Structure formats: structure tokens, C-alpha cells
Amino acid sequence: MNKFLHTRVRVSDLERSINYYCDNFDFVLKSRNDKSPAGNQIVHLELPGNETTLELTYSPDYEVNIPDDLMHLAIGVPDIIEYCDRLEKNGLEIWPDGWREQFVSGLKMAFVDDPDGYEIEILES
């Protein structure tokens, strides 16, 4: 059986991105390679209880330019209001405006952007 292992995203500041995902989304650093065969710095972050990792890749000669709506990550949380309140206290902007009122029943979702502009979808699950 095939297995989904990780997703790579390019970042413009590796330490900032590590801190962002660990401080706001409870990821933990699983591995770090300061020089891959291609010369990149690579870290793998994981959410406890999940096997798939988020690979952050940094290279000083690579310009990160994320087009709008290219891709997004999705994270499931048990209580979206409580979770997003915590993110707002950390200074993150939740969107779309009025998301609490738009999703009062059924599927509840909200979004934030990471430091490089990748969208993170937060779903109540």
C-alpha cells in the first residue's frame, strides 16, 4: 500500500516559519537537515498523533513568491472558536471577516495566512 509522507513548502525565513507553526499550530520539530544534496535547509514538522509531516525548505538563493490561492493546508481542531480565539491573541488575523457569523451551523471553517502567504484552513472536526 502507498503512503502519503509529507508536503514541502518553500519558506523565506526558516526559523520564523518553524516558530510560527510550532507556536500557533502545535507542530513539533521532527527532523532537521542543514544541507540537503541540493544545498537546501530542510525541517520536518509534525502534529502529534499524525504521520504526515510538513516539510519546510529554505535556500538563500530562492525567492519565495506564493501566488494567491495556489494551495492551502488544512488543520482540524475540536473547537474552532476556542482555537481561533487563541490565534487572535497571538496576533494572527482570521479571515474571512465575520467568519464566526457565517459558519454558525454545519461545517465551521476559518483561514489564516502564514508568514510567506500560504493559506491555512482551520476546520472544526
CSV table of C-alpha atoms in Angstrom, one decimal:
chain,number,residue,atom,x,y,z
A,1,MET,CA,0.0,0.0,0.0
A,2,ASN,CA,1.2,3.5,-0.8
A,3,LYS,CA,1.6,6.0,2.0
A,4,PHE,CA,1.4,9.8,1.9
A,5,LEU,CA,4.5,11.0,3.7
A,6,HIS,CA,4.9,14.8,3.6
A,7,THR,CA,4.2,18.1,1.8
A,8,ARG,CA,7.0,20.5,1.1
A,9,VAL,CA,6.6,24.3,1.1
A,10,ARG,CA,9.4,26.8,0.4
A,11,VAL,CA,9.9,29.5,3.1
A,12,SER,CA,11.8,32.7,3.1
A,13,ASP,CA,12.9,32.6,6.7
A,14,LEU,CA,13.2,29.1,8.2
A,15,GLU,CA,13.4,30.0,11.9
A,16,ARG,CA,10.4,32.3,11.6
A,17,SER,CA,8.4,29.6,9.9
A,18,ILE,CA,9.3,26.9,12.4
A,19,ASN,CA,8.3,29.2,15.3
A,20,TYR,CA,5.1,30.2,13.5
A,21,TYR,CA,3.9,26.6,13.0
A,22,CYS,CA,5.1,25.4,16.4
A,23,ASP,CA,3.8,28.3,18.4
A,24,ASN,CA,0.4,28.7,16.7
A,25,PHE,CA,-0.5,25.2,15.5
A,26,ASP,CA,1.3,22.9,17.9
A,27,PHE,CA,3.6,21.3,15.4
A,28,VAL,CA,6.8,19.9,16.8
A,29,LEU,CA,10.2,19.6,15.1
A,30,LYS,CA,10.7,16.1,13.9
A,31,SER,CA,14.0,16.4,11.9
A,32,ARG,CA,16.4,19.0,10.6
A,33,ASN,CA,18.9,18.8,7.8
A,34,ASP,CA,21.0,22.0,7.4
A,35,LYS,CA,22.4,20.9,4.0
A,36,SER,CA,20.5,18.6,1.6
A,37,PRO,CA,22.1,17.3,-1.5
A,38,ALA,CA,20.6,20.3,-3.4
A,39,GLY,CA,22.0,22.7,-0.7
A,40,ASN,CA,18.7,23.5,1.0
A,41,GLN,CA,18.0,23.6,4.7
A,42,ILE,CA,15.1,21.3,5.4
A,43,VAL,CA,13.0,20.6,8.5
A,44,HIS,CA,10.1,18.3,9.0
A,45,LEU,CA,7.4,19.3,11.4
A,46,GLU,CA,4.7,17.0,12.7
A,47,LEU,CA,1.5,17.3,14.6
A,48,PRO,CA,1.5,14.8,17.4
A,49,GLY,CA,-0.7,11.8,16.5
A,50,ASN,CA,-0.2,12.3,12.8
A,51,GLU,CA,2.2,10.5,10.5
A,52,THR,CA,2.3,13.0,7.6
A,53,THR,CA,4.8,15.8,8.0
A,54,LEU,CA,5.1,19.4,6.8
A,55,GLU,CA,8.5,19.9,5.2
A,56,LEU,CA,9.8,23.5,5.3
A,57,THR,CA,12.6,24.1,2.8
A,58,TYR,CA,14.8,27.2,2.8
A,59,SER,CA,17.5,28.2,0.3
A,60,PRO,CA,19.1,31.7,0.4
A,61,ASP,CA,19.2,31.9,-3.3
A,62,TYR,CA,15.5,31.0,-3.8
A,63,GLU,CA,12.9,33.8,-3.9
A,64,VAL,CA,9.6,32.7,-2.3
A,65,ASN,CA,6.6,34.2,-4.2
A,66,ILE,CA,3.3,32.5,-3.4
A,67,PRO,CA,0.5,33.2,-5.9
A,68,ASP,CA,-2.9,33.8,-4.4
A,69,ASP,CA,-5.0,30.7,-3.9
A,70,LEU,CA,-2.2,28.3,-5.1
A,71,MET,CA,-2.7,25.8,-2.3
A,72,HIS,CA,-3.6,25.6,1.4
A,73,LEU,CA,-3.0,23.4,4.4
A,74,ALA,CA,-6.0,22.2,6.4
A,75,ILE,CA,-5.9,21.6,10.2
A,76,GLY,CA,-8.8,20.0,12.1
A,77,VAL,CA,-9.5,21.3,15.6
A,78,PRO,CA,-12.2,20.2,18.1
A,79,ASP,CA,-13.4,23.7,18.9
A,80,ILE,CA,-12.8,26.3,16.2
A,81,ILE,CA,-14.0,29.3,18.3
A,82,GLU,CA,-11.6,28.5,21.2
A,83,TYR,CA,-8.8,27.7,18.8
A,84,CYS,CA,-9.2,30.9,16.7
A,85,ASP,CA,-9.5,33.0,19.9
A,86,ARG,CA,-6.1,31.7,20.8
A,87,LEU,CA,-4.7,32.5,17.4
A,88,GLU,CA,-6.1,36.1,17.6
A,89,LYS,CA,-4.5,36.5,21.0
A,90,ASN,CA,-1.2,35.5,19.3
A,91,GLY,CA,-1.7,38.3,16.8
A,92,LEU,CA,-2.9,36.3,13.8
A,93,GLU,CA,-5.7,37.7,11.6
A,94,ILE,CA,-8.5,35.3,11.0
A,95,TRP,CA,-10.4,35.6,7.7
A,96,PRO,CA,-12.9,35.9,6.1
A,97,ASP,CA,-14.3,38.9,8.0
A,98,GLY,CA,-17.3,37.8,10.1
A,99,TRP,CA,-16.4,34.1,9.8
A,100,ARG,CA,-18.0,33.4,13.2
A,101,GLU,CA,-21.4,34.6,12.0
A,102,GLN,CA,-21.1,32.9,8.6
A,103,PHE,CA,-20.5,29.4,10.0
A,104,VAL,CA,-22.7,29.2,13.0
A,105,SER,CA,-24.0,25.7,12.0
A,106,GLY,CA,-22.8,22.9,9.8
A,107,LEU,CA,-19.2,23.0,8.7
A,108,LYS,CA,-17.2,25.6,10.5
A,109,MET,CA,-14.0,27.0,8.9
A,110,ALA,CA,-11.7,29.9,9.1
A,111,PHE,CA,-8.4,30.8,7.5
A,112,VAL,CA,-5.1,32.5,8.3
A,113,ASP,CA,-2.0,33.2,6.2
A,114,ASP,CA,1.4,32.0,7.2
A,115,PRO,CA,4.4,34.4,7.1
A,116,ASP,CA,5.0,33.6,3.4
A,117,GLY,CA,1.4,33.8,2.3
A,118,TYR,CA,0.4,30.1,2.4
A,119,GLU,CA,-3.2,29.8,3.4
A,120,ILE,CA,-4.0,27.6,6.4
A,121,GLU,CA,-7.6,26.4,6.6
A,122,ILE,CA,-8.9,25.7,10.1
A,123,LEU,CA,-11.8,23.2,10.3
A,124,GLU,CA,-13.8,22.2,13.2
A,125,SER,CA,-13.7,18.4,13.2
